Coordinates of C-alpha atoms in Angstrom, one line a residue:
Chain A
M154 CA 108.6 88.2 158.2
L155 CA 106.4 87.2 161.2
V156 CA 106.1 83.7 159.9
I157 CA 109.8 83.3 159.7
V158 CA 110.4 84.7 163.2
L159 CA 107.7 82.3 164.6
F160 CA 109.2 79.4 162.7
L161 CA 112.7 80.2 164.2
L162 CA 111.3 80.6 167.7
F163 CA 109.5 77.2 167.3
C164 CA 112.7 75.6 166.2
S165 CA 114.7 77.1 169.0
N166 CA 112.3 75.8 171.7
N167 CA 112.6 72.3 170.3
L168 CA 116.3 72.4 169.9
F169 CA 117.2 73.9 173.3
A170 CA 116.2 70.5 174.7
Q171 CA 119.1 69.0 172.8
S172 CA 122.7 68.8 174.2
N173 CA 124.3 72.2 173.7
K174 CA 127.7 73.1 172.4
Y175 CA 128.9 76.6 171.9
H176 CA 131.4 78.0 169.5
V177 CA 132.8 81.5 169.6
S178 CA 134.3 83.0 166.5
L179 CA 136.0 86.1 165.0
N180 CA 134.8 87.1 161.6
I181 CA 135.5 89.5 158.7
N182 CA 132.3 90.2 156.7
Y183 CA 132.5 92.0 153.4
S184 CA 129.2 93.5 152.5
K185 CA 127.6 96.3 150.4
M186 CA 127.8 98.9 153.1
D187 CA 131.2 98.3 154.7
L188 CA 133.8 95.7 155.6
F189 CA 132.5 94.5 159.0
T190 CA 134.7 92.9 161.7
G191 CA 133.2 91.2 164.8
C192 CA 132.6 88.2 166.9
S193 CA 129.9 85.5 167.1
L194 CA 128.4 83.1 169.6
M195 CA 127.1 79.9 168.0
S196 CA 124.8 77.5 169.7
I197 CA 125.7 74.2 168.0
K198 CA 123.0 71.5 167.7
K199 CA 122.8 68.3 165.8
I200 CA 120.7 69.6 163.0
F201 CA 120.3 73.4 163.6
D202 CA 122.7 76.1 164.7
H203 CA 121.8 79.5 166.0
E204 CA 124.4 82.3 165.7
F205 CA 124.4 85.8 167.2
S206 CA 127.0 88.2 166.0
L207 CA 128.2 91.7 166.7
Y208 CA 130.1 93.6 164.1
T209 CA 131.4 97.0 163.5
G210 CA 131.9 98.6 160.1
T211 CA 135.7 99.1 159.7
I212 CA 135.8 102.0 157.3
R213 CA 133.1 104.1 159.0
T214 CA 134.3 103.3 162.6
F215 CA 138.0 103.3 162.3
F216 CA 138.6 105.7 159.3
Q217 CA 135.7 108.0 159.8
S218 CA 135.2 107.9 163.6
S219 CA 131.6 107.0 163.3
F220 CA 130.6 103.9 165.1
F221 CA 128.7 101.6 162.7
P222 CA 127.5 98.6 164.6
M223 CA 125.6 95.6 163.1
I224 CA 123.8 92.9 164.9
Q225 CA 123.2 89.6 163.1
Y226 CA 121.2 86.5 163.8
S227 CA 121.7 83.4 161.6
F228 CA 119.8 80.2 161.6
N229 CA 121.5 77.2 159.9
Y230 CA 120.1 73.9 158.9
K231 CA 122.9 71.3 158.5
V232 CA 122.4 69.2 155.4
L233 CA 125.9 67.7 155.8
N234 CA 127.4 67.2 159.2
K235 CA 130.6 65.2 159.5
S236 CA 133.0 65.2 162.4
T237 CA 135.4 67.7 160.8
Y238 CA 133.2 69.7 158.4
S239 CA 129.6 70.8 157.8
F240 CA 127.6 72.5 155.2
S241 CA 124.4 74.3 156.0
P242 CA 122.0 76.6 154.1
L243 CA 121.3 79.6 156.3
I244 CA 118.8 82.4 156.8
S245 CA 120.2 85.6 158.3
M246 CA 118.7 88.8 159.7
N247 CA 120.9 91.8 160.3
I248 CA 120.4 95.3 161.4
A249 CA 123.1 98.0 161.2
M250 CA 122.9 101.6 162.4
L251 CA 124.8 104.7 161.3
N252 CA 124.4 108.2 162.8
L253 CA 124.8 110.6 159.8
K254 CA 124.7 113.5 162.2
T255 CA 124.7 117.1 160.9
T256 CA 123.7 119.7 163.4
K257 CA 121.6 117.0 165.1
A258 CA 121.6 113.3 165.3
N259 CA 120.2 111.4 162.2
I260 CA 120.1 107.7 162.6
H261 CA 120.1 105.6 159.4
L262 CA 119.0 102.0 160.0
Y263 CA 120.0 99.2 157.6
P264 CA 117.8 96.1 158.1
E265 CA 118.6 93.1 155.9
I266 CA 117.3 89.6 155.3
L267 CA 119.6 87.2 153.5
I268 CA 119.8 83.5 152.5
G269 CA 123.0 81.6 151.8
Y270 CA 125.2 78.9 153.0
K271 CA 127.7 78.2 155.7
L272 CA 130.7 75.9 155.6
T273 CA 132.8 74.9 158.7
Y274 CA 136.0 72.9 158.8
G275 CA 137.8 71.9 162.0
K276 CA 137.2 70.4 165.4
K277 CA 138.2 72.4 168.5
I278 CA 139.5 75.2 166.4
G279 CA 138.3 75.6 162.8
I280 CA 137.4 78.0 160.0
I281 CA 134.0 79.2 158.9
H282 CA 132.9 80.6 155.6
K283 CA 129.5 82.1 154.9
S284 CA 128.1 83.6 151.7
S285 CA 124.6 85.1 151.5
I286 CA 122.5 87.3 149.3
G287 CA 119.3 89.2 150.1
L288 CA 117.5 92.4 150.5
L289 CA 119.0 95.5 152.2
S290 CA 116.9 98.5 153.2
E291 CA 117.8 102.0 154.4
C292 CA 115.4 103.9 156.7
F293 CA 115.9 107.4 158.0
Q294 CA 114.3 110.8 158.6
T295 CA 114.6 113.1 155.7
Q296 CA 115.2 116.9 155.9
L297 CA 111.4 117.3 155.7
N298 CA 111.0 115.0 158.7
E299 CA 109.5 112.2 156.6
T300 CA 110.5 108.6 156.9
K301 CA 112.4 107.5 153.8
W302 CA 112.8 103.8 152.8
A303 CA 115.1 102.6 150.1
S304 CA 115.8 99.0 149.2
T305 CA 118.4 97.2 147.1
F306 CA 120.0 93.9 146.5
S307 CA 122.7 93.0 149.0
Y308 CA 125.3 90.4 149.7
H309 CA 127.6 89.2 152.5
F310 CA 130.9 87.3 152.2
N311 CA 132.2 86.1 155.5
I312 CA 135.3 84.3 156.7
G313 CA 136.3 83.6 160.3
I314 CA 137.9 81.3 162.8
Y315 CA 136.0 79.5 165.6
Y316 CA 136.8 78.0 168.9
A317 CA 134.7 75.2 170.5
I318 CA 134.1 76.2 174.1
N319 CA 132.8 72.7 175.2
Chain B
M143 CA 136.5 90.2 180.9
R144 CA 139.3 92.7 181.5
L145 CA 140.4 92.1 177.9
I146 CA 136.9 92.8 176.5
S147 CA 136.6 96.0 178.6
G148 CA 140.0 97.1 177.4
V149 CA 139.1 96.6 173.8
I150 CA 135.8 98.5 174.2
F151 CA 137.5 101.3 176.0
F152 CA 140.2 101.5 173.2
L153 CA 137.4 101.6 170.5
F154 CA 135.6 104.5 172.2
L155 CA 138.9 106.3 172.7
L156 CA 139.7 105.9 169.0
I157 CA 136.2 107.1 168.0
S158 CA 136.1 110.1 170.3
C159 CA 139.7 111.3 169.8
S160 CA 139.4 112.8 166.4
K161 CA 138.6 116.5 166.4
K162 CA 137.0 117.7 163.2
Q163 CA 137.7 121.1 161.6
D164 CA 134.9 123.5 160.7
Y165 CA 133.8 122.8 157.1
S166 CA 130.4 124.5 157.4
K167 CA 131.0 126.7 154.3
V168 CA 131.7 123.7 152.1
Q169 CA 128.6 122.4 150.3
L170 CA 128.1 118.7 149.7
F171 CA 126.8 117.4 146.4
G172 CA 126.0 113.8 145.4
H173 CA 127.8 112.8 142.2
A174 CA 124.9 111.7 139.8
G175 CA 122.8 111.1 142.9
M176 CA 124.3 108.9 145.5
G177 CA 127.6 108.5 143.6
L178 CA 129.0 107.2 140.4
S179 CA 129.6 103.5 140.2
I180 CA 130.1 103.1 143.9
E181 CA 129.4 99.9 145.8
N182 CA 127.3 101.3 148.6
S183 CA 124.9 103.2 146.3
F184 CA 121.4 101.7 146.4
Y185 CA 120.5 102.8 142.9
H186 CA 122.1 103.5 139.6
D187 CA 123.7 106.9 139.1
N188 CA 121.5 109.5 137.4
S189 CA 118.4 107.6 138.1
L190 CA 115.4 109.3 139.7
E191 CA 115.6 107.0 142.7
S192 CA 119.3 107.8 143.3
I193 CA 118.8 111.6 143.0
E194 CA 115.8 111.6 145.3
L195 CA 117.6 109.5 147.9
A196 CA 120.6 111.9 147.8
L197 CA 118.5 115.0 148.1
S198 CA 116.6 113.6 151.1
I199 CA 119.8 112.9 153.1
N200 CA 120.4 115.5 155.8
G201 CA 123.5 117.6 154.9
C202 CA 123.2 117.2 151.2
D203 CA 123.1 120.6 149.4
G204 CA 122.4 119.3 146.0
V205 CA 123.3 116.9 143.2
E206 CA 125.4 117.0 140.0
V207 CA 123.8 115.2 137.1
D208 CA 125.0 114.3 133.6
V209 CA 122.9 115.7 130.8
Q210 CA 122.7 114.5 127.2
M211 CA 120.4 115.5 124.4
S212 CA 118.2 113.2 122.3
L213 CA 117.3 113.6 118.6
D214 CA 114.0 115.3 119.8
K215 CA 116.1 117.9 121.6
S216 CA 115.0 116.7 125.1
L217 CA 117.5 116.5 128.0
W218 CA 118.1 113.0 129.4
L219 CA 120.2 112.1 132.4
Y220 CA 123.0 109.6 131.5
H221 CA 126.7 109.4 132.1
D222 CA 128.4 107.0 129.7
P223 CA 128.9 107.6 125.9
N224 CA 127.1 104.5 124.9
L225 CA 123.8 103.1 126.3
E226 CA 124.9 99.4 126.1
T227 CA 127.4 99.8 128.9
Q228 CA 124.8 100.5 131.6
T229 CA 121.3 99.9 130.1
D230 CA 119.3 97.3 128.1
F231 CA 119.5 99.4 125.0
T232 CA 122.3 100.2 122.4
G233 CA 123.6 103.3 120.7
C234 CA 123.9 106.9 121.9
I235 CA 121.4 109.2 123.5
S236 CA 122.0 111.8 120.8
S237 CA 121.1 109.3 118.1
K238 CA 117.8 108.2 119.7
T239 CA 114.3 109.7 119.8
D240 CA 112.4 110.2 123.1
K241 CA 110.1 107.4 122.2
E242 CA 113.0 105.0 121.8
L243 CA 114.5 106.1 125.2
E244 CA 111.3 106.1 127.2
N245 CA 111.5 102.4 128.0
V246 CA 115.2 102.1 128.5
R247 CA 116.2 100.6 131.9
Y248 CA 119.5 100.3 133.7
K249 CA 121.0 96.8 134.1
T250 CA 120.6 96.8 137.9
F251 CA 118.6 94.9 140.5
S252 CA 116.0 97.7 140.6
K253 CA 116.0 98.2 136.8
E254 CA 115.6 102.0 137.2
K255 CA 114.3 104.0 134.2
L256 CA 116.4 106.4 132.2
I257 CA 114.8 109.7 132.9
K258 CA 114.5 113.2 131.4
L259 CA 115.7 116.2 133.3
N260 CA 112.2 117.6 133.6
E261 CA 111.0 114.4 135.3
L262 CA 112.8 115.5 138.5
D263 CA 110.4 116.5 141.3
F264 CA 110.8 120.2 141.9
N265 CA 109.7 120.0 145.5
I266 CA 112.7 118.0 146.4
L267 CA 114.9 120.5 144.6
K268 CA 113.6 123.4 146.7
N269 CA 116.5 125.3 148.4
K270 CA 119.0 123.0 146.8
T271 CA 121.5 123.4 144.0
I272 CA 121.4 121.3 140.8
I273 CA 124.6 121.1 138.8
L274 CA 124.1 120.1 135.2
D275 CA 127.1 118.6 133.4
L276 CA 126.3 119.1 129.7
K277 CA 127.7 116.4 127.3
N278 CA 128.1 118.4 124.1
F279 CA 129.1 115.5 121.9
N280 CA 127.3 112.7 119.9
Y281 CA 129.7 109.9 120.7
C282 CA 128.3 107.7 117.9
T283 CA 128.7 110.1 115.1
S284 CA 131.7 112.0 116.7
K285 CA 129.9 115.3 116.0
E286 CA 129.4 118.2 118.3
L287 CA 125.9 119.1 119.2
D288 CA 124.3 122.5 118.7
K289 CA 124.7 124.7 121.8
N290 CA 121.6 126.7 120.9
D291 CA 119.5 123.5 121.2
F292 CA 120.9 123.0 124.7
I293 CA 120.2 126.6 125.7
N294 CA 116.6 126.4 124.4
A295 CA 116.0 123.1 126.2
L296 CA 117.4 124.5 129.4
K297 CA 115.3 127.6 129.3
Q298 CA 112.1 125.5 129.0
L299 CA 112.9 123.7 132.3
P300 CA 110.5 125.1 135.0
F301 CA 113.1 125.0 137.7
V302 CA 115.5 127.2 135.8
M303 CA 113.0 130.0 136.5
D304 CA 112.4 129.0 140.2
S305 CA 114.4 131.3 142.5
S306 CA 114.5 128.8 145.3
I307 CA 116.5 126.3 143.1
K308 CA 120.0 127.2 142.1
V309 CA 121.1 125.8 138.7
K310 CA 124.7 125.7 137.7
I311 CA 126.0 124.5 134.3
I312 CA 129.3 122.7 133.8
L313 CA 130.9 123.3 130.5
K314 CA 134.2 121.9 129.1
E315 CA 134.0 123.4 125.7
A316 CA 135.4 126.9 125.6
L317 CA 133.5 127.8 122.4
W318 CA 130.2 127.2 124.2
L319 CA 131.0 129.6 127.0
E320 CA 130.0 132.9 125.4
S321 CA 126.5 131.9 124.4
F322 CA 125.7 130.4 127.8
I323 CA 127.1 133.5 129.6
D324 CA 125.0 135.7 127.3
N325 CA 122.0 133.8 128.4
E326 CA 122.8 134.5 132.1
F327 CA 123.5 130.9 133.1
D328 CA 125.8 130.3 136.1
I329 CA 128.8 128.6 134.4
L330 CA 131.3 126.4 136.0
Y331 CA 134.2 125.7 133.7
E332 CA 135.6 122.2 134.0
A333 CA 139.4 122.4 133.5
N334 CA 142.0 119.6 133.5
S335 CA 144.6 122.0 134.9
L336 CA 145.0 125.4 136.5
E337 CA 146.9 126.7 133.4
K338 CA 143.8 126.0 131.3
W339 CA 141.6 127.7 133.8
N340 CA 143.8 130.8 133.9
T341 CA 143.7 131.1 130.1
I342 CA 139.9 130.7 130.0
I343 CA 139.2 133.1 132.8
D344 CA 141.2 135.9 131.1
V345 CA 139.0 135.5 128.1
Y346 CA 135.7 134.9 129.9
P347 CA 135.8 136.8 133.2
S348 CA 132.0 136.3 133.7
I349 CA 132.4 132.6 134.4
K350 CA 131.2 131.9 138.0
G351 CA 133.8 129.3 138.9
L352 CA 136.0 126.3 138.3
I353 CA 135.2 122.6 138.7
I354 CA 138.3 120.5 138.8
K355 CA 139.5 117.1 140.1
T356 CA 140.5 117.4 143.7
S357 CA 144.0 115.9 143.0
K358 CA 144.7 118.8 140.5
I359 CA 144.5 121.7 142.9
S360 CA 146.0 122.7 146.3
K361 CA 144.5 124.6 149.2
S362 CA 146.5 127.8 148.4
E363 CA 145.4 127.6 144.7
V364 CA 141.7 127.4 145.9
Q365 CA 142.3 130.4 148.1
N366 CA 143.8 132.4 145.2
I367 CA 140.7 131.6 143.0
H368 CA 138.5 132.7 145.9
L369 CA 140.4 136.0 146.0
S370 CA 139.2 136.7 142.4
N371 CA 135.6 136.1 143.6
K372 CA 135.3 132.8 141.7
E373 CA 133.8 129.6 143.1
V374 CA 135.7 126.3 143.2
F375 CA 134.0 122.9 143.1
L376 CA 136.0 119.7 143.5
F377 CA 135.1 116.2 142.3
E378 CA 136.5 112.7 142.1
M379 CA 136.5 111.6 145.7
R380 CA 135.5 108.2 147.0
S381 CA 137.5 107.2 150.0
P382 CA 137.3 108.9 153.4
N383 CA 140.8 110.1 152.9
T384 CA 140.2 111.9 149.5
I385 CA 137.0 113.4 150.9
R386 CA 138.9 114.8 153.9
E387 CA 141.7 116.1 151.6
A388 CA 139.0 117.9 149.5
L389 CA 137.3 119.4 152.5
I390 CA 140.6 120.7 153.9
K391 CA 141.1 122.7 150.7
N392 CA 138.0 124.7 151.7
P393 CA 136.2 124.8 148.3
D394 CA 132.7 126.1 147.7
G395 CA 131.5 122.6 147.2
I396 CA 132.6 119.0 146.8
I397 CA 130.9 116.5 144.5
S398 CA 131.3 113.2 146.2
D399 CA 130.8 109.6 145.1
D400 CA 130.2 108.6 148.7
L401 CA 127.6 111.1 149.9
R402 CA 127.1 109.4 153.3
G403 CA 130.9 109.4 153.8
A404 CA 131.1 113.1 152.9
V405 CA 128.4 113.9 155.5
L406 CA 130.3 112.0 158.1
E407 CA 133.5 113.9 157.2
K408 CA 131.9 117.3 157.1
Y409 CA 130.0 117.3 160.4

């Protein structure tokens, strides 16, 4: 994990020297834990893109009144970059948080690491599609005050629309 | 900026507006662990991992598990009639020996093992309730199993004797009721309708309670059963809406396929 973070930081330092374009997007993200909806800010480079997203789990938040936020960072390497479309493999790191409170707060954390691909089509306004698979964990304090970890296979299927700011 | 603030304010208003009723007397149970065939379950139903995860979640009062008997008269946890639907093995539990079943694994990412009931860790069951749904049929030979074999196997389980662990038995077969009641097990009768329940309870008044699909019973009918000092447990609920509908009926317990969702709805 540390190697991946260092690699991403190294890439970001190199790439921030390039000319910067930004896209904002609205996304729907179907995953194992919920149907997430949210927005992203993408830093568009010639070869690499960085994407920061904020989501909320629709079922838990809107149908169960329990805010279920998820923060996502994606790093894309464009293997195909034409004027109207692009294709890039991606690596993504997410963390979601759900408070399963009983008589007291009980935070369940859901860290995830995923690999997949991203497709974009459009110019000023366009559509995005991302699919990824990876490993999802759940971490929380048990009734005996021990930290419990559980892990499983996970997936994300994402569609959205973007707007190029500059 | 004003639009974003407005959206955030609306979100918080939406989240904080709902006022929950008091469901403190309703116990929450995980269906076969974290839920039966549900997307957000980390592990396969009836696996050790799924049961342990469910029991470690705050607010979970116990689990319901599906119990089948092998040729060697051991109790195994498995839901479906045939092994090939969920595992890397074929046939029925009741037609297999323990040795054959020992290496069976579910067809999942984690490849969880098929487990015997006595493999459950008693420490995680302390102060919890375990509900055992007995499958009294060999689905491959279409023959009914011997109830006395089940009774003997259940009596050998260490946690049946442990006063800190509550054990309840689900039975669907009316002819099995008398023997289990005579052996002082807490029996929940699984009925398809209230008419069936009323017939059975007249004949076997020692039954502890009814277990029924939540869609088959109303709040007033639950109250009526409570008036006769019997317990009511509801099952088959996955969506937040069905969990809420079940809680409103004020049963003694709900067996949910979305345990996290049930905790969110109860508290």
